[in-house]
PDB file of C-alpha atoms in Angstrom:
ATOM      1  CA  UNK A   1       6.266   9.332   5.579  1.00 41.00           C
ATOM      2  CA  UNK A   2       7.313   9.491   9.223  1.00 45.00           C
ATOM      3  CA  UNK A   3       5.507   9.484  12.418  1.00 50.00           C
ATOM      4  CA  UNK A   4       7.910  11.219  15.065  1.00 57.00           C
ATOM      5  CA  UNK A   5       6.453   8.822  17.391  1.00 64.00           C
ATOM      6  CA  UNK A   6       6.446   5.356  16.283  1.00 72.00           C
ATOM      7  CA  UNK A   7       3.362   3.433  17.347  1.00 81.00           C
ATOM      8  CA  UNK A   8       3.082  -0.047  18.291  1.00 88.00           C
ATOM      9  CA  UNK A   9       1.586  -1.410  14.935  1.00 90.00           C
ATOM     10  CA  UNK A  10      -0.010  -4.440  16.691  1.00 94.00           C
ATOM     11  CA  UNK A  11      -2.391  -1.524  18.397  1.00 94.00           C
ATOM     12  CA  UNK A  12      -3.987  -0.184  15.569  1.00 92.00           C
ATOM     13  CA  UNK A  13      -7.170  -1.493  14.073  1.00 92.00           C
ATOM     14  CA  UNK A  14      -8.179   1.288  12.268  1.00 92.00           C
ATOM     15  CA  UNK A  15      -6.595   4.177  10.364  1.00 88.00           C
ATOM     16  CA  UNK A  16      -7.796   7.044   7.943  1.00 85.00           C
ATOM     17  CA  UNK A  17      -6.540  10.490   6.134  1.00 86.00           C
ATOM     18  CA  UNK A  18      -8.869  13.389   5.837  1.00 82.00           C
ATOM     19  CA  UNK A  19      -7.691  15.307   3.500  1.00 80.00           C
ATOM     20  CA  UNK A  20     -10.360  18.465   2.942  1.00 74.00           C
ATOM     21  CA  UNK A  21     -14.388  19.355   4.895  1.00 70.00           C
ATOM     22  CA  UNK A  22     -12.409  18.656   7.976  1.00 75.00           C
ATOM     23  CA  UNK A  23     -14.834  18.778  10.991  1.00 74.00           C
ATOM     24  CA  UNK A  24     -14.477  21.132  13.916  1.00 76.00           C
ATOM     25  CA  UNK A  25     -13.523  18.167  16.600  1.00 73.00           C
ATOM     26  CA  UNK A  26     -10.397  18.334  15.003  1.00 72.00           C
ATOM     27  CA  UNK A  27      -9.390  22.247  15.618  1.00 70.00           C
ATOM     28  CA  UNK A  28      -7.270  24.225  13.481  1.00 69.00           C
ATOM     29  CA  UNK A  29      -5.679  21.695  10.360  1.00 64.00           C
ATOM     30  CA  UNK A  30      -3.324  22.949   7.571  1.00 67.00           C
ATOM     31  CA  UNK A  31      -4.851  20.277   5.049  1.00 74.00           C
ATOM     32  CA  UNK A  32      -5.032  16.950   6.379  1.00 78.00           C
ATOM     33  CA  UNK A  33      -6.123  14.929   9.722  1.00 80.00           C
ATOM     34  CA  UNK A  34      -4.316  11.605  10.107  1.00 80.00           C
ATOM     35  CA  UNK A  35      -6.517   9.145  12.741  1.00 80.00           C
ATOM     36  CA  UNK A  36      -5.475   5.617  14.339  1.00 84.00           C
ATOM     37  CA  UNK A  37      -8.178   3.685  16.150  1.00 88.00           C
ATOM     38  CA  UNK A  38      -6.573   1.550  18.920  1.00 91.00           C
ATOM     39  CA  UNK A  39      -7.261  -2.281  19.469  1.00 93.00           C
ATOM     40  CA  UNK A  40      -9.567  -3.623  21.964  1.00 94.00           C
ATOM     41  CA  UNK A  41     -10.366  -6.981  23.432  1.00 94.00           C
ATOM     42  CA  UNK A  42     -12.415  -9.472  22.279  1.00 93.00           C
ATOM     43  CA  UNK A  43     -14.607 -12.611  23.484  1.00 94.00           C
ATOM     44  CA  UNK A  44     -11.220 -14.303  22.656  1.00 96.00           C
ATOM     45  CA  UNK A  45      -8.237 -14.605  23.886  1.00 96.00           C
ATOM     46  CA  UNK A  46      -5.454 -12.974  20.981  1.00 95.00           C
ATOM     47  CA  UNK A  47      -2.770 -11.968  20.908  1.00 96.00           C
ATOM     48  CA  UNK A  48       1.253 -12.052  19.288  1.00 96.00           C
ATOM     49  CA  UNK A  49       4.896 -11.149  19.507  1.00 97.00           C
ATOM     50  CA  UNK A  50       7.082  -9.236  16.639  1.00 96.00           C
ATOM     51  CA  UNK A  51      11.147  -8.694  16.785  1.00 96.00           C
ATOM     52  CA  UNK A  52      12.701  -6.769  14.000  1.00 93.00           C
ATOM     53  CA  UNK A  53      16.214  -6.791  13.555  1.00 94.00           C
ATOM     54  CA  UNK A  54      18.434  -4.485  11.337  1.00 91.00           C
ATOM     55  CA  UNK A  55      21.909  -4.773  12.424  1.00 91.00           C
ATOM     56  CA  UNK A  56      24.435  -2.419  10.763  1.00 85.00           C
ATOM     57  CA  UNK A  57      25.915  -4.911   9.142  1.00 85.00           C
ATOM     58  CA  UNK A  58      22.836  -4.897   6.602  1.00 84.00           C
ATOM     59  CA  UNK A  59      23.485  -1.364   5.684  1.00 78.00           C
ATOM     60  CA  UNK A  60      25.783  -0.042   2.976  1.00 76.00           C
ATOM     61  CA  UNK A  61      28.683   2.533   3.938  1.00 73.00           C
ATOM     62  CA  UNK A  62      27.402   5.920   2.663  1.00 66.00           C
ATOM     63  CA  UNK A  63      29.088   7.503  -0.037  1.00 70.00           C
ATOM     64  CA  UNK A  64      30.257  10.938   2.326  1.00 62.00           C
ATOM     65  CA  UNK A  65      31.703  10.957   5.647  1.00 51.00           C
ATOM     66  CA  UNK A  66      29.108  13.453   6.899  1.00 44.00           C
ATOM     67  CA  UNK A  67      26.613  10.976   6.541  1.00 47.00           C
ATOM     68  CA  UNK A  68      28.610   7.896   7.786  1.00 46.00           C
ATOM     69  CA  UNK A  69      26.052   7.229  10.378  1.00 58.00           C
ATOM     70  CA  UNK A  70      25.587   3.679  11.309  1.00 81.00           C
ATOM     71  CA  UNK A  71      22.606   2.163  13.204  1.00 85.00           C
ATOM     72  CA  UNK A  72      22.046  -1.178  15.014  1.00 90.00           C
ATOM     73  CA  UNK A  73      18.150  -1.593  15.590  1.00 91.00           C
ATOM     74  CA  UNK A  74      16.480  -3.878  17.705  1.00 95.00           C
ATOM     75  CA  UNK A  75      12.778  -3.671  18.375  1.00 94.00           C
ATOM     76  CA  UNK A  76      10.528  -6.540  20.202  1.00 96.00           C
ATOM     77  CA  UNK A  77       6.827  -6.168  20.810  1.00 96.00           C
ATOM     78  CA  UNK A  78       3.987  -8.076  21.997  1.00 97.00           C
ATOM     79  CA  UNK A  79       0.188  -7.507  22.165  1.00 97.00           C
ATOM     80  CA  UNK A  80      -2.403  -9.730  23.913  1.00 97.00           C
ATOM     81  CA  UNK A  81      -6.313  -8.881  24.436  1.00 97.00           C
ATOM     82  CA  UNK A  82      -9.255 -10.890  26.023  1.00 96.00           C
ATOM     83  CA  UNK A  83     -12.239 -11.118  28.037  1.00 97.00           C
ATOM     84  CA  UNK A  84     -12.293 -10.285  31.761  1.00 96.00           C
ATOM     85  CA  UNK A  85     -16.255 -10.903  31.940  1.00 95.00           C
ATOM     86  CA  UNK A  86     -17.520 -12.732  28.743  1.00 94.00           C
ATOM     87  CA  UNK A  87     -19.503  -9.840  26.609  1.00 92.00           C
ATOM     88  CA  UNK A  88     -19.349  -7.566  29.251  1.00 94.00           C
ATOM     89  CA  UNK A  89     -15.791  -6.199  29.813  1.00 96.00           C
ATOM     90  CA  UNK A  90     -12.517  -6.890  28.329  1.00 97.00           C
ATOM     91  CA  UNK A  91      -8.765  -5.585  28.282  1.00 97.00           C
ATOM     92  CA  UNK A  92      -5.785  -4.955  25.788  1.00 97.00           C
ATOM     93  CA  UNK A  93      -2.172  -4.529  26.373  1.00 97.00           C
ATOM     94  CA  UNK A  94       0.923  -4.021  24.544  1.00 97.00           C
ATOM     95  CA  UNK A  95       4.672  -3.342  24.753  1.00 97.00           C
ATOM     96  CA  UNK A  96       7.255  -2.035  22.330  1.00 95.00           C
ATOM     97  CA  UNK A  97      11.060  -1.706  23.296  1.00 95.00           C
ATOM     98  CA  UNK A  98      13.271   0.152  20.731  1.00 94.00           C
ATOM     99  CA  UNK A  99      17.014  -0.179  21.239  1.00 94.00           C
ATOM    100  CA  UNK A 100      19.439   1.425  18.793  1.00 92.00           C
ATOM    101  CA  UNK A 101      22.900   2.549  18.655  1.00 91.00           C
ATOM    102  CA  UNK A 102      25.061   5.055  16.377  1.00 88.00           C
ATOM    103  CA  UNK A 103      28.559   4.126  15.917  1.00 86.00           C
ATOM    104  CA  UNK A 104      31.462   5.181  13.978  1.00 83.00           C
ATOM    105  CA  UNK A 105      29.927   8.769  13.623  1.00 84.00           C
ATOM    106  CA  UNK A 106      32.240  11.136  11.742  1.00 83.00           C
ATOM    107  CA  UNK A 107      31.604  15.090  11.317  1.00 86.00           C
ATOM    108  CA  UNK A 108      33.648  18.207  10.564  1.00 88.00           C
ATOM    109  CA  UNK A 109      35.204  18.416  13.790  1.00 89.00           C
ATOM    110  CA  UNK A 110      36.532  14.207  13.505  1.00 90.00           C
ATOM    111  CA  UNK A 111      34.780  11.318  15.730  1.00 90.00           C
ATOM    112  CA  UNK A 112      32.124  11.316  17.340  1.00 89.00           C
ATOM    113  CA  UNK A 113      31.030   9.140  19.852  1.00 91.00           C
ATOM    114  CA  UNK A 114      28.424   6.666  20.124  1.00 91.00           C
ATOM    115  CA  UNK A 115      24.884   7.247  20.686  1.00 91.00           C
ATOM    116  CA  UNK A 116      22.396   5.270  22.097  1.00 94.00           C
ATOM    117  CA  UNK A 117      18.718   5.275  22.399  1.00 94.00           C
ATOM    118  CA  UNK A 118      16.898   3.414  24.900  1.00 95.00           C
ATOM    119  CA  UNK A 119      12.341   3.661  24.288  1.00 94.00           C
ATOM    120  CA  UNK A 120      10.198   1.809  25.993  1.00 95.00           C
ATOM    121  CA  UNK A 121       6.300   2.151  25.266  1.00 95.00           C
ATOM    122  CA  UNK A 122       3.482   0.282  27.026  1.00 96.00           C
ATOM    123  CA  UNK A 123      -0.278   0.548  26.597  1.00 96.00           C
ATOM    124  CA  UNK A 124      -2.993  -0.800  28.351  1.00 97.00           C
ATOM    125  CA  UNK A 125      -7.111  -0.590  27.725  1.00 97.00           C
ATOM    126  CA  UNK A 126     -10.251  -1.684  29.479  1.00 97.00           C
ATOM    127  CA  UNK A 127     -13.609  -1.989  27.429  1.00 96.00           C
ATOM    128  CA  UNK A 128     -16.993  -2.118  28.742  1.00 96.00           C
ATOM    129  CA  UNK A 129     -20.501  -2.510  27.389  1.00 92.00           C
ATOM    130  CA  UNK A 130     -22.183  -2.775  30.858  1.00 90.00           C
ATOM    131  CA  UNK A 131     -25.838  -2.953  28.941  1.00 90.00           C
ATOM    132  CA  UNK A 132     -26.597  -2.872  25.072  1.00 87.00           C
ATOM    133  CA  UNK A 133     -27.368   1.061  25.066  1.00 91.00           C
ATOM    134  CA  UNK A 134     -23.995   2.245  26.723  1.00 93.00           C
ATOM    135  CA  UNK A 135     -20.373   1.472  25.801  1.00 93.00           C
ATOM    136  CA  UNK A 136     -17.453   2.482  27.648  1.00 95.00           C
ATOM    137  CA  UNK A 137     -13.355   2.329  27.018  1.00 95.00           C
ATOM    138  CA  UNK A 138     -10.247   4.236  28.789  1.00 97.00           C
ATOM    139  CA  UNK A 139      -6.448   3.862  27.575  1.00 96.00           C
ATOM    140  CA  UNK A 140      -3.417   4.751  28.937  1.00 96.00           C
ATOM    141  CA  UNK A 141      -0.027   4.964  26.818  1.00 94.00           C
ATOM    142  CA  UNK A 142       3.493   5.703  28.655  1.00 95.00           C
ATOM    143  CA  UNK A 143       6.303   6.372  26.635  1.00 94.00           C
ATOM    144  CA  UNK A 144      10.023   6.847  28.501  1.00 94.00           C
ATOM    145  CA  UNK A 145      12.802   7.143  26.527  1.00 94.00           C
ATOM    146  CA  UNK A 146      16.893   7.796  27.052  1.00 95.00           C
ATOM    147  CA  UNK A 147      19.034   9.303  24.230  1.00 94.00           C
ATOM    148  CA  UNK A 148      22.690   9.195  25.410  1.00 94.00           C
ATOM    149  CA  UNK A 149      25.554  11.620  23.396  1.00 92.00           C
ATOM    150  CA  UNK A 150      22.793  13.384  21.405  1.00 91.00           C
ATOM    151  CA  UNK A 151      22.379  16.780  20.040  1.00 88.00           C
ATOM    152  CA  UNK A 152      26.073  16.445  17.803  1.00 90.00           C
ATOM    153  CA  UNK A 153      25.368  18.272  14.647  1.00 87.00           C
ATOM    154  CA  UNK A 154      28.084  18.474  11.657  1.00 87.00           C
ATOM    155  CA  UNK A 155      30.495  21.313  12.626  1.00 91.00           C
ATOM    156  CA  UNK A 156      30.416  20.357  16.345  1.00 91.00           C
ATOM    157  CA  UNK A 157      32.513  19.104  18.928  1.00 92.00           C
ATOM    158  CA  UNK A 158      31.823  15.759  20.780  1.00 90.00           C
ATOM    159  CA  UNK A 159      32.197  18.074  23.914  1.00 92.00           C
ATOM    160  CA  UNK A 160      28.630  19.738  23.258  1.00 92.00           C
ATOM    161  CA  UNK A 161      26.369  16.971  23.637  1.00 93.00           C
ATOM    162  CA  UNK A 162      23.795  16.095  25.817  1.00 94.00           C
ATOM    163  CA  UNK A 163      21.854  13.043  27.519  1.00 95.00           C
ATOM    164  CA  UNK A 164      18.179  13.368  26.650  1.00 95.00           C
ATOM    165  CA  UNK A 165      15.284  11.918  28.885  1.00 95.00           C
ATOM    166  CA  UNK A 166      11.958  12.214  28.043  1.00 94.00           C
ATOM    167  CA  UNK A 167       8.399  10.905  28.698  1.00 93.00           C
ATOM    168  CA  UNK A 168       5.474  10.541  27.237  1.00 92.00           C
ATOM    169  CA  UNK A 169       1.709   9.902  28.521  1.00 93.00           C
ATOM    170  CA  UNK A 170      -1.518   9.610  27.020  1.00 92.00           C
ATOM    171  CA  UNK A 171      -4.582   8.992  28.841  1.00 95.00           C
ATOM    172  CA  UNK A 172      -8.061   8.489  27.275  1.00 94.00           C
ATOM    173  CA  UNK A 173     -11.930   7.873  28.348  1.00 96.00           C
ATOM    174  CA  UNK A 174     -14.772   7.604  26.466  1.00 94.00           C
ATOM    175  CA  UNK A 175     -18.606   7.313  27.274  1.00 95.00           C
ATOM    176  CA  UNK A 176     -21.310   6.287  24.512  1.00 94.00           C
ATOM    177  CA  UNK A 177     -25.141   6.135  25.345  1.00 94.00           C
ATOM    178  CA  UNK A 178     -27.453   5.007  22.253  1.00 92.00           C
ATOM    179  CA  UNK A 179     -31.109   6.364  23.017  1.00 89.00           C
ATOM    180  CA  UNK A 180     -33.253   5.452  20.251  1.00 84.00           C
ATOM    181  CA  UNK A 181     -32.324   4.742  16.296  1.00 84.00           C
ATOM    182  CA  UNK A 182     -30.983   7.927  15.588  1.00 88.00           C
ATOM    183  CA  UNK A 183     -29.591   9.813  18.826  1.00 92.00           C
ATOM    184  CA  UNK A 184     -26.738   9.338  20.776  1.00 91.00           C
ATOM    185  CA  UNK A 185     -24.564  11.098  23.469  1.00 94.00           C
ATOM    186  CA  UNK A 186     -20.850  10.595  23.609  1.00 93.00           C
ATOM    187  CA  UNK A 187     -18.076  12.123  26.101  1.00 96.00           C
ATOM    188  CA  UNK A 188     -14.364  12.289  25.438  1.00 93.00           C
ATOM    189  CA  UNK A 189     -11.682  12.506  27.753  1.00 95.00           C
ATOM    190  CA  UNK A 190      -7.736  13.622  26.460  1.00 92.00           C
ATOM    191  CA  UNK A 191      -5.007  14.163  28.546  1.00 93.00           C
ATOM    192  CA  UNK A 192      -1.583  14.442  27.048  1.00 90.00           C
ATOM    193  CA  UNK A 193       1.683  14.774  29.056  1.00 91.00           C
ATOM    194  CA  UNK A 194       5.390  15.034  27.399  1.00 90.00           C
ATOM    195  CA  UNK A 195       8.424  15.584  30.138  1.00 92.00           C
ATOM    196  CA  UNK A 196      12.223  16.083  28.577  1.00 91.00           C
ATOM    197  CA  UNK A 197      15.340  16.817  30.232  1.00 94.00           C
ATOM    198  CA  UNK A 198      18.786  16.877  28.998  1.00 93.00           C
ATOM    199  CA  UNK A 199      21.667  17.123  30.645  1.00 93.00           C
ATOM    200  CA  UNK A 200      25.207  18.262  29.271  1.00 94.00           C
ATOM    201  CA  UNK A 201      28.203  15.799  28.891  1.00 90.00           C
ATOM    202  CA  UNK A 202      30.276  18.482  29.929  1.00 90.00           C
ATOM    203  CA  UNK A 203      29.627  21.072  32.613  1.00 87.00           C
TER     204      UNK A 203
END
């Protein structure tokens, strides 16, 4: 499948599908809940770098001209988690850059120009287990991105597109208190925040 945003796969330590008895945290679902936990720092220091490369010289000319669509994409990341106080508090950050471009784009109409995208996503986290009863994390994820002669479907002129900026935030907090064997008390925090603009190529 695809995730319309693509997540930093050095962040995520856990991930499961619920697929039926969803529970009510998760609000209205038409048949399945899809959950990533995010990686946290450690007593050690950890960390790594990725780069994957598919230049366009890797792909195969399509068989149609409608679909003769191709894409050079770069994408470097790094991740690196630790202790700031040994078993006491600790941090995680990451980075992801996605750079792609879409040449030799042919539709209806004739060429089409090149398009470029331009993402950049970091993410930070501080954990905290002040005492052994209480456990404490808040993340922040920002997500800019720059999409330049977008918007070009098959029947249209290069004249109608657009350069796309958008944004994308995610902030987290989240409070656990263990009282006795059984009973605990946990507070969430969400705050999402998307921003888009585009902008015409020609007035």
């Amino acid at each position: 499948g695809y995730l319309s945003t693509e997540v930093n796969e050095f962040d995520i330590a856990e991930f499961n599908v619920k697929r039926g008895a969803i529970t009510a945290e998760f609000g209205r679902s038409s048949g399945l809940v899809t959950n990533a936990v995010t990686r946290s720092g450690t007593n050690e220091f950890r960390g790594g770098v990725r780069f994957e490369a598919i230049p366009r010289s890797l792909i195969a000319d399509a068989e149609t001209p409608l679909a003769l669509e191709n894409t050079s994409r770069y994408v470097p990341a790094y991740a690196l988690g630790g202790p700031i106080l040994q078993n006491k508090l600790f941090f995680y950050t990451s980075g992801q850059f996605i750079w792609a471009t879409v040449s030799d784009r042919v539709n209806n109409v004739g060429a089409v120009p090149d398009s470029k995208t331009n993402t950049r996503e970091f993410f930070g986290k501080i954990t905290a287990a002040p005492v052994q009863s209480q456990f404490f994390n808040v993340g922040y994820r920002v997500r800019p991105n720059e999409v330049s002669y977008a918007g070009i479907g098959v029947n249209d002129a290069p004249e109608t597109a657009t350069d796309n900026e958008g944004t994308n935030r995610v902030a987290t907090a989240n409070w656990n208190w263990f009282f006795g064997q059984r009973n605990f008390l946990e507070t969430r925090y969400l705050r999402l925040d998307e921003e888009n603009d585009a902008v015409a190529r020609t007035d």
